[in-house]
Amino acid sequence: MLATYEALCEEGYSDLTAQSIADRTDRSKSALFYHYDSREALVADFIEYLIEGFDARLERTREQPPLERLAAFVDWFLADPDDDELAFHTAFLELRAQAPYNDVYREKLRESDDILRTAVEDILRDGIDAGVFRAHDPESVSALLLASFDGARIRQFTLGRDEYLETVRAETVDRVLADVLAADIEFPDEASFEFPRDDRLVDDGTTDASDDDGTTDAESDTETRESNAEGDPTE
């Protein structure tokens, strides 16, 4: 999956091919298609991989106080991306544009959206229980926050205007969270911890395609022989 991430960053979604992914592993294109019969299937599995990673990262923050968890989430979502992050999110924006026409992508992206909304709802509910947030509707506030953050990021990615991230964060604190925070609570200017990054998407030089796509050497050899007889799958 690291190879898929790297290919998306460098090629973008529209130019993503099985060959561009295989070129970043020690496997052939035919071996890659031992498990994936199309680019769509591979990308859908990659989205699932990201979802699983987000769940694991979220779990690592659960022992933190609700207010700090919310601040870390806001800072993470509205952080100014580095070059790799910008390239990936731009490619992912291309992918999201396919969702209205692709049921598989739309279903995976809905799953991702549900997890994000639930994550924020849980933080807000925990904050109500802890007395740092006033009683409110966590589902509505979560939906509002994510829609605002998502819009800011899309404009930053497409227009290169960082002020959208800065403005949305400031106005979210002043106009939305001000009505959510308990009377004696102030929203942190900066979270006390960083929302964990997905370490699986960092190339440490030890990546092997058998870890990347689940293909074993025996499967690869078998698929290569079959491919020689029948021809490689096409994009």
PDB file of C-alpha atoms in Angstrom:
ATOM      1  CA  MET A   1       0.000   0.000   0.000  1.00  0.00           C
ATOM      2  CA  LEU A   2       2.980   2.294   0.468  1.00  0.00           C
ATOM      3  CA  ALA A   3       3.653   1.951  -3.262  1.00  0.00           C
ATOM      4  CA  THR A   4       0.072   3.023  -4.018  1.00  0.00           C
ATOM      5  CA  TYR A   5       0.470   6.050  -1.763  1.00  0.00           C
ATOM      6  CA  GLU A   6       3.751   7.042  -3.415  1.00  0.00           C
ATOM      7  CA  ALA A   7       2.319   6.568  -6.905  1.00  0.00           C
ATOM      8  CA  LEU A   8      -0.691   8.729  -6.066  1.00  0.00           C
ATOM      9  CA  CYS A   9       1.601  11.454  -4.704  1.00  0.00           C
ATOM     10  CA  GLU A  10       3.835  11.457  -7.776  1.00  0.00           C
ATOM     11  CA  GLU A  11       1.403  10.595 -10.585  1.00  0.00           C
ATOM     12  CA  GLY A  12      -1.957  11.824  -9.331  1.00  0.00           C
ATOM     13  CA  TYR A  13      -5.115   9.753  -9.564  1.00  0.00           C
ATOM     14  CA  SER A  14      -5.857  10.372 -13.245  1.00  0.00           C
ATOM     15  CA  ASP A  15      -2.423   9.053 -14.294  1.00  0.00           C
ATOM     16  CA  LEU A  16      -2.296   6.230 -11.746  1.00  0.00           C
ATOM     17  CA  THR A  17      -1.673   2.830 -13.349  1.00  0.00           C
ATOM     18  CA  ALA A  18      -0.908  -0.652 -12.079  1.00  0.00           C
ATOM     19  CA  GLN A  19       2.494  -0.331 -13.715  1.00  0.00           C
ATOM     20  CA  SER A  20       3.294   2.886 -11.848  1.00  0.00           C
ATOM     21  CA  ILE A  21       2.528   1.077  -8.591  1.00  0.00           C
ATOM     22  CA  ALA A  22       4.422  -2.071  -9.532  1.00  0.00           C
ATOM     23  CA  ASP A  23       7.445   0.045 -10.469  1.00  0.00           C
ATOM     24  CA  ARG A  24       7.677   1.065  -6.802  1.00  0.00           C
ATOM     25  CA  THR A  25       7.845  -2.536  -5.585  1.00  0.00           C
ATOM     26  CA  ASP A  26       9.874  -5.611  -6.502  1.00  0.00           C
ATOM     27  CA  ARG A  27       6.802  -7.245  -8.042  1.00  0.00           C
ATOM     28  CA  SER A  28       5.515  -7.261 -11.584  1.00  0.00           C
ATOM     29  CA  LYS A  29       2.238  -5.795 -12.746  1.00  0.00           C
ATOM     30  CA  SER A  30       0.863  -9.318 -13.166  1.00  0.00           C
ATOM     31  CA  ALA A  31       1.747 -10.162  -9.563  1.00  0.00           C
ATOM     32  CA  LEU A  32      -0.058  -7.035  -8.427  1.00  0.00           C
ATOM     33  CA  PHE A  33      -3.167  -8.186 -10.241  1.00  0.00           C
ATOM     34  CA  TYR A  34      -3.029 -11.572  -8.541  1.00  0.00           C
ATOM     35  CA  HIS A  35      -5.187  -9.958  -5.849  1.00  0.00           C
ATOM     36  CA  TYR A  36      -6.601  -6.950  -7.702  1.00  0.00           C
ATOM     37  CA  ASP A  37      -8.349  -7.390 -11.022  1.00  0.00           C
ATOM     38  CA  SER A  38      -8.595  -3.648 -11.670  1.00  0.00           C
ATOM     39  CA  ARG A  39      -7.244  -0.280 -10.603  1.00  0.00           C
ATOM     40  CA  GLU A  40     -10.608   0.413  -8.987  1.00  0.00           C
ATOM     41  CA  ALA A  41     -10.318  -2.626  -6.714  1.00  0.00           C
ATOM     42  CA  LEU A  42      -6.793  -1.689  -5.692  1.00  0.00           C
ATOM     43  CA  VAL A  43      -7.703   1.919  -4.908  1.00  0.00           C
ATOM     44  CA  ALA A  44     -10.786   0.813  -2.961  1.00  0.00           C
ATOM     45  CA  ASP A  45      -8.590  -1.458  -0.866  1.00  0.00           C
ATOM     46  CA  PHE A  46      -6.166   1.425  -0.359  1.00  0.00           C
ATOM     47  CA  ILE A  47      -8.978   3.600   1.008  1.00  0.00           C
ATOM     48  CA  GLU A  48      -9.859   0.782   3.405  1.00  0.00           C
ATOM     49  CA  TYR A  49      -6.193   0.655   4.414  1.00  0.00           C
ATOM     50  CA  LEU A  50      -6.292   4.380   5.227  1.00  0.00           C
ATOM     51  CA  ILE A  51      -9.471   3.916   7.250  1.00  0.00           C
ATOM     52  CA  GLU A  52      -7.898   1.150   9.314  1.00  0.00           C
ATOM     53  CA  GLY A  53      -4.862   3.326   9.904  1.00  0.00           C
ATOM     54  CA  PHE A  54      -7.002   6.247  11.038  1.00  0.00           C
ATOM     55  CA  ASP A  55      -8.817   4.015  13.523  1.00  0.00           C
ATOM     56  CA  ALA A  56      -5.489   2.911  15.005  1.00  0.00           C
ATOM     57  CA  ARG A  57      -4.211   6.493  15.214  1.00  0.00           C
ATOM     58  CA  LEU A  58      -7.446   7.642  16.833  1.00  0.00           C
ATOM     59  CA  GLU A  59      -7.183   4.912  19.443  1.00  0.00           C
ATOM     60  CA  ARG A  60      -3.779   6.269  20.505  1.00  0.00           C
ATOM     61  CA  THR A  61      -5.405   9.567  21.528  1.00  0.00           C
ATOM     62  CA  ARG A  62      -8.317   8.254  23.574  1.00  0.00           C
ATOM     63  CA  GLU A  63      -6.588   8.654  26.942  1.00  0.00           C
ATOM     64  CA  GLN A  64      -6.102  12.382  26.337  1.00  0.00           C
ATOM     65  CA  PRO A  65      -8.616  14.916  27.768  1.00  0.00           C
ATOM     66  CA  PRO A  66     -11.523  15.687  25.397  1.00  0.00           C
ATOM     67  CA  LEU A  67     -10.582  19.355  24.938  1.00  0.00           C
ATOM     68  CA  GLU A  68      -7.015  18.440  23.960  1.00  0.00           C
ATOM     69  CA  ARG A  69      -8.275  15.715  21.617  1.00  0.00           C
ATOM     70  CA  LEU A  70     -10.506  18.220  19.850  1.00  0.00           C
ATOM     71  CA  ALA A  71      -7.684  20.769  19.602  1.00  0.00           C
ATOM     72  CA  ALA A  72      -5.338  18.120  18.178  1.00  0.00           C
ATOM     73  CA  PHE A  73      -7.973  17.061  15.648  1.00  0.00           C
ATOM     74  CA  VAL A  74      -8.557  20.664  14.540  1.00  0.00           C
ATOM     75  CA  ASP A  75      -4.823  21.345  14.238  1.00  0.00           C
ATOM     76  CA  TRP A  76      -4.330  18.123  12.266  1.00  0.00           C
ATOM     77  CA  PHE A  77      -7.206  18.738   9.860  1.00  0.00           C
ATOM     78  CA  LEU A  78      -6.279  22.365   9.235  1.00  0.00           C
ATOM     79  CA  ALA A  79      -2.492  22.007   9.260  1.00  0.00           C
ATOM     80  CA  ASP A  80      -0.539  23.537   6.388  1.00  0.00           C
ATOM     81  CA  PRO A  81       0.461  20.420   4.391  1.00  0.00           C
ATOM     82  CA  ASP A  82       4.018  19.638   3.386  1.00  0.00           C
ATOM     83  CA  ASP A  83       4.794  18.822  -0.262  1.00  0.00           C
ATOM     84  CA  ASP A  84       4.033  15.101   0.037  1.00  0.00           C
ATOM     85  CA  GLU A  85       0.799  15.697   1.909  1.00  0.00           C
ATOM     86  CA  LEU A  86      -0.284  18.314  -0.607  1.00  0.00           C
ATOM     87  CA  ALA A  87       0.446  15.960  -3.511  1.00  0.00           C
ATOM     88  CA  PHE A  88      -1.466  13.123  -1.869  1.00  0.00           C
ATOM     89  CA  HIS A  89      -4.492  15.204  -0.910  1.00  0.00           C
ATOM     90  CA  THR A  90      -4.611  16.702  -4.390  1.00  0.00           C
ATOM     91  CA  ALA A  91      -4.630  13.196  -5.871  1.00  0.00           C
ATOM     92  CA  PHE A  92      -7.269  12.130  -3.375  1.00  0.00           C
ATOM     93  CA  LEU A  93      -9.376  15.116  -4.391  1.00  0.00           C
ATOM     94  CA  GLU A  94      -9.256  13.763  -7.947  1.00  0.00           C
ATOM     95  CA  LEU A  95     -10.389  10.404  -6.630  1.00  0.00           C
ATOM     96  CA  ARG A  96     -13.252  11.942  -4.672  1.00  0.00           C
ATOM     97  CA  ALA A  97     -14.448  13.614  -7.854  1.00  0.00           C
ATOM     98  CA  GLN A  98     -15.097  10.129  -9.245  1.00  0.00           C
ATOM     99  CA  ALA A  99     -17.452   9.178  -6.398  1.00  0.00           C
ATOM    100  CA  PRO A 100     -20.656  10.501  -8.041  1.00  0.00           C
ATOM    101  CA  TYR A 101     -20.009   8.096 -10.930  1.00  0.00           C
ATOM    102  CA  ASN A 102     -18.419   5.190  -9.054  1.00  0.00           C
ATOM    103  CA  ASP A 103     -20.434   3.259  -6.469  1.00  0.00           C
ATOM    104  CA  VAL A 104     -17.374   1.499  -5.053  1.00  0.00           C
ATOM    105  CA  TYR A 105     -15.494   4.731  -4.369  1.00  0.00           C
ATOM    106  CA  ARG A 106     -18.605   6.455  -3.036  1.00  0.00           C
ATOM    107  CA  GLU A 107     -19.238   3.638  -0.556  1.00  0.00           C
ATOM    108  CA  LYS A 108     -15.642   3.695   0.712  1.00  0.00           C
ATOM    109  CA  LEU A 109     -15.651   7.476   1.023  1.00  0.00           C
ATOM    110  CA  ARG A 110     -18.941   7.347   2.912  1.00  0.00           C
ATOM    111  CA  GLU A 111     -17.339   4.875   5.297  1.00  0.00           C
ATOM    112  CA  SER A 112     -14.446   7.277   5.793  1.00  0.00           C
ATOM    113  CA  ASP A 113     -16.831  10.179   6.379  1.00  0.00           C
ATOM    114  CA  ASP A 114     -18.812   8.183   8.934  1.00  0.00           C
ATOM    115  CA  ILE A 115     -15.642   7.404  10.878  1.00  0.00           C
ATOM    116  CA  LEU A 116     -14.525  11.039  10.909  1.00  0.00           C
ATOM    117  CA  ARG A 117     -17.929  12.261  12.046  1.00  0.00           C
ATOM    118  CA  THR A 118     -18.147   9.596  14.745  1.00  0.00           C
ATOM    119  CA  ALA A 119     -14.651  10.480  15.964  1.00  0.00           C
ATOM    120  CA  VAL A 120     -15.608  14.129  16.477  1.00  0.00           C
ATOM    121  CA  GLU A 121     -18.983  13.182  17.982  1.00  0.00           C
ATOM    122  CA  ASP A 122     -17.239  10.944  20.530  1.00  0.00           C
ATOM    123  CA  ILE A 123     -14.878  13.764  21.508  1.00  0.00           C
ATOM    124  CA  LEU A 124     -17.785  16.153  21.958  1.00  0.00           C
ATOM    125  CA  ARG A 125     -19.788  13.663  24.017  1.00  0.00           C
ATOM    126  CA  ASP A 126     -16.795  12.914  26.214  1.00  0.00           C
ATOM    127  CA  GLY A 127     -16.366  16.665  26.695  1.00  0.00           C
ATOM    128  CA  ILE A 128     -19.982  17.039  27.792  1.00  0.00           C
ATOM    129  CA  ASP A 129     -19.506  14.219  30.290  1.00  0.00           C
ATOM    130  CA  ALA A 130     -16.292  15.839  31.551  1.00  0.00           C
ATOM    131  CA  GLY A 131     -17.978  19.217  31.963  1.00  0.00           C
ATOM    132  CA  VAL A 132     -15.743  21.091  29.495  1.00  0.00           C
ATOM    133  CA  PHE A 133     -18.487  21.338  26.835  1.00  0.00           C
ATOM    134  CA  ARG A 134     -22.012  22.564  27.272  1.00  0.00           C
ATOM    135  CA  ALA A 135     -24.921  20.300  26.421  1.00  0.00           C
ATOM    136  CA  HIS A 136     -25.418  20.395  22.653  1.00  0.00           C
ATOM    137  CA  ASP A 137     -26.093  18.148  19.673  1.00  0.00           C
ATOM    138  CA  PRO A 138     -22.741  16.450  18.897  1.00  0.00           C
ATOM    139  CA  GLU A 139     -23.961  15.108  15.547  1.00  0.00           C
ATOM    140  CA  SER A 140     -24.891  18.547  14.217  1.00  0.00           C
ATOM    141  CA  VAL A 141     -21.716  20.221  15.506  1.00  0.00           C
ATOM    142  CA  SER A 142     -19.545  17.420  14.114  1.00  0.00           C
ATOM    143  CA  ALA A 143     -21.161  17.728  10.677  1.00  0.00           C
ATOM    144  CA  LEU A 144     -20.702  21.514  10.709  1.00  0.00           C
ATOM    145  CA  LEU A 145     -17.045  21.296  11.749  1.00  0.00           C
ATOM    146  CA  LEU A 146     -16.114  18.693   9.156  1.00  0.00           C
ATOM    147  CA  ALA A 147     -17.932  20.490   6.342  1.00  0.00           C
ATOM    148  CA  SER A 148     -16.141  23.747   7.232  1.00  0.00           C
ATOM    149  CA  PHE A 149     -12.728  22.087   7.566  1.00  0.00           C
ATOM    150  CA  ASP A 150     -13.160  20.112   4.374  1.00  0.00           C
ATOM    151  CA  GLY A 151     -14.140  23.213   2.432  1.00  0.00           C
ATOM    152  CA  ALA A 152     -11.107  25.089   3.736  1.00  0.00           C
ATOM    153  CA  ARG A 153      -8.745  22.294   2.754  1.00  0.00           C
ATOM    154  CA  ILE A 154     -10.220  21.958  -0.731  1.00  0.00           C
ATOM    155  CA  ARG A 155      -9.747  25.670  -1.336  1.00  0.00           C
ATOM    156  CA  GLN A 156      -6.217  25.557   0.029  1.00  0.00           C
ATOM    157  CA  PHE A 157      -5.317  22.595  -2.188  1.00  0.00           C
ATOM    158  CA  THR A 158      -6.921  23.952  -5.331  1.00  0.00           C
ATOM    159  CA  LEU A 159      -6.188  27.664  -4.944  1.00  0.00           C
ATOM    160  CA  GLY A 160      -3.027  27.610  -2.851  1.00  0.00           C
ATOM    161  CA  ARG A 161      -4.543  30.043  -0.361  1.00  0.00           C
ATOM    162  CA  ASP A 162      -3.391  29.146   3.134  1.00  0.00           C
ATOM    163  CA  GLU A 163      -5.532  31.898   4.623  1.00  0.00           C
ATOM    164  CA  TYR A 164      -8.575  29.634   4.285  1.00  0.00           C
ATOM    165  CA  LEU A 165      -7.059  27.255   6.852  1.00  0.00           C
ATOM    166  CA  GLU A 166      -6.142  30.086   9.208  1.00  0.00           C
ATOM    167  CA  THR A 167      -9.479  31.895   8.877  1.00  0.00           C
ATOM    168  CA  VAL A 168     -11.624  28.788   9.297  1.00  0.00           C
ATOM    169  CA  ARG A 169      -9.710  27.747  12.414  1.00  0.00           C
ATOM    170  CA  ALA A 170     -10.029  31.188  13.993  1.00  0.00           C
ATOM    171  CA  GLU A 171     -13.710  31.592  13.122  1.00  0.00           C
ATOM    172  CA  THR A 172     -14.490  28.036  14.235  1.00  0.00           C
ATOM    173  CA  VAL A 173     -13.096  28.832  17.673  1.00  0.00           C
ATOM    174  CA  ASP A 174     -14.760  32.252  17.925  1.00  0.00           C
ATOM    175  CA  ARG A 175     -18.156  31.501  16.386  1.00  0.00           C
ATOM    176  CA  VAL A 176     -18.803  27.766  16.757  1.00  0.00           C
ATOM    177  CA  LEU A 177     -16.798  26.368  19.642  1.00  0.00           C
ATOM    178  CA  ALA A 178     -17.429  29.466  21.757  1.00  0.00           C
ATOM    179  CA  ASP A 179     -21.044  28.265  22.037  1.00  0.00           C
ATOM    180  CA  VAL A 180     -19.934  24.714  22.788  1.00  0.00           C
ATOM    181  CA  LEU A 181     -17.281  25.322  25.459  1.00  0.00           C
ATOM    182  CA  ALA A 182     -18.325  25.550  29.097  1.00  0.00           C
ATOM    183  CA  ALA A 183     -18.305  29.049  30.567  1.00  0.00           C
ATOM    184  CA  ASP A 184     -14.896  28.814  32.236  1.00  0.00           C
ATOM    185  CA  ILE A 185     -13.142  26.909  29.422  1.00  0.00           C
ATOM    186  CA  GLU A 186     -10.969  28.399  26.673  1.00  0.00           C
ATOM    187  CA  PHE A 187     -10.001  26.576  23.505  1.00  0.00           C
ATOM    188  CA  PRO A 188      -6.208  26.028  23.334  1.00  0.00           C
ATOM    189  CA  ASP A 189      -4.246  28.129  20.864  1.00  0.00           C
ATOM    190  CA  GLU A 190      -2.290  24.954  20.170  1.00  0.00           C
ATOM    191  CA  ALA A 191      -2.932  21.337  21.149  1.00  0.00           C
ATOM    192  CA  SER A 192      -0.698  19.793  23.811  1.00  0.00           C
ATOM    193  CA  PHE A 193       0.022  16.843  21.509  1.00  0.00           C
ATOM    194  CA  GLU A 194       0.019  16.168  17.787  1.00  0.00           C
ATOM    195  CA  PHE A 195      -2.540  13.883  16.199  1.00  0.00           C
ATOM    196  CA  PRO A 196      -0.505  10.795  15.223  1.00  0.00           C
ATOM    197  CA  ARG A 197       0.640  10.443  11.630  1.00  0.00           C
ATOM    198  CA  ASP A 198       0.281   7.195   9.713  1.00  0.00           C
ATOM    199  CA  ASP A 199       3.772   5.734  10.046  1.00  0.00           C
ATOM    200  CA  ARG A 200       2.926   3.041   7.508  1.00  0.00           C
ATOM    201  CA  LEU A 201       3.083   5.679   4.769  1.00  0.00           C
ATOM    202  CA  VAL A 202       6.712   6.498   5.487  1.00  0.00           C
ATOM    203  CA  ASP A 203       9.275   4.599   3.423  1.00  0.00           C
ATOM    204  CA  ASP A 204      11.911   3.277   5.832  1.00  0.00           C
ATOM    205  CA  GLY A 205      13.708   1.337   3.114  1.00  0.00           C
ATOM    206  CA  THR A 206      12.383  -2.021   4.262  1.00  0.00           C
ATOM    207  CA  THR A 207       9.181  -2.137   2.236  1.00  0.00           C
ATOM    208  CA  ASP A 208       8.602  -5.395   0.419  1.00  0.00           C
ATOM    209  CA  ALA A 209       5.797  -5.966  -2.024  1.00  0.00           C
ATOM    210  CA  SER A 210       4.784  -9.134  -0.192  1.00  0.00           C
ATOM    211  CA  ASP A 211       3.925  -6.851   2.750  1.00  0.00           C
ATOM    212  CA  ASP A 212       2.487  -4.228   0.421  1.00  0.00           C
ATOM    213  CA  ASP A 213      -0.144  -6.256  -1.405  1.00  0.00           C
ATOM    214  CA  GLY A 214      -0.205  -9.602   0.368  1.00  0.00           C
ATOM    215  CA  THR A 215       1.315 -11.476  -2.551  1.00  0.00           C
ATOM    216  CA  THR A 216       3.616 -14.343  -1.671  1.00  0.00           C
ATOM    217  CA  ASP A 217       6.558 -15.442  -3.786  1.00  0.00           C
ATOM    218  CA  ALA A 218       4.728 -18.601  -4.797  1.00  0.00           C
ATOM    219  CA  GLU A 219       1.645 -16.657  -5.821  1.00  0.00           C
ATOM    220  CA  SER A 220       3.786 -14.240  -7.785  1.00  0.00           C
ATOM    221  CA  ASP A 221       5.514 -17.053  -9.680  1.00  0.00           C
ATOM    222  CA  THR A 222       2.177 -18.704 -10.437  1.00  0.00           C
ATOM    223  CA  GLU A 223       0.607 -15.469 -11.614  1.00  0.00           C
ATOM    224  CA  THR A 224       3.591 -14.662 -13.793  1.00  0.00           C
ATOM    225  CA  ARG A 225       3.305 -18.013 -15.580  1.00  0.00           C
ATOM    226  CA  GLU A 226      -0.437 -17.492 -16.079  1.00  0.00           C
ATOM    227  CA  SER A 227       0.184 -13.966 -17.356  1.00  0.00           C
ATOM    228  CA  ASN A 228       2.719 -15.205 -19.863  1.00  0.00           C
ATOM    229  CA  ALA A 229       0.080 -17.523 -21.211  1.00  0.00           C
ATOM    230  CA  GLU A 230      -2.922 -15.190 -21.131  1.00  0.00           C
ATOM    231  CA  GLY A 231      -1.568 -11.611 -21.212  1.00  0.00           C
ATOM    232  CA  ASP A 232      -1.548  -8.924 -18.527  1.00  0.00           C
ATOM    233  CA  PRO A 233      -4.798  -7.353 -17.350  1.00  0.00           C
ATOM    234  CA  THR A 234      -5.261  -3.879 -18.822  1.00  0.00           C
ATOM    235  CA  GLU A 235      -6.215  -0.643 -17.104  1.00  0.00           C
TER     236      GLU A 235
END
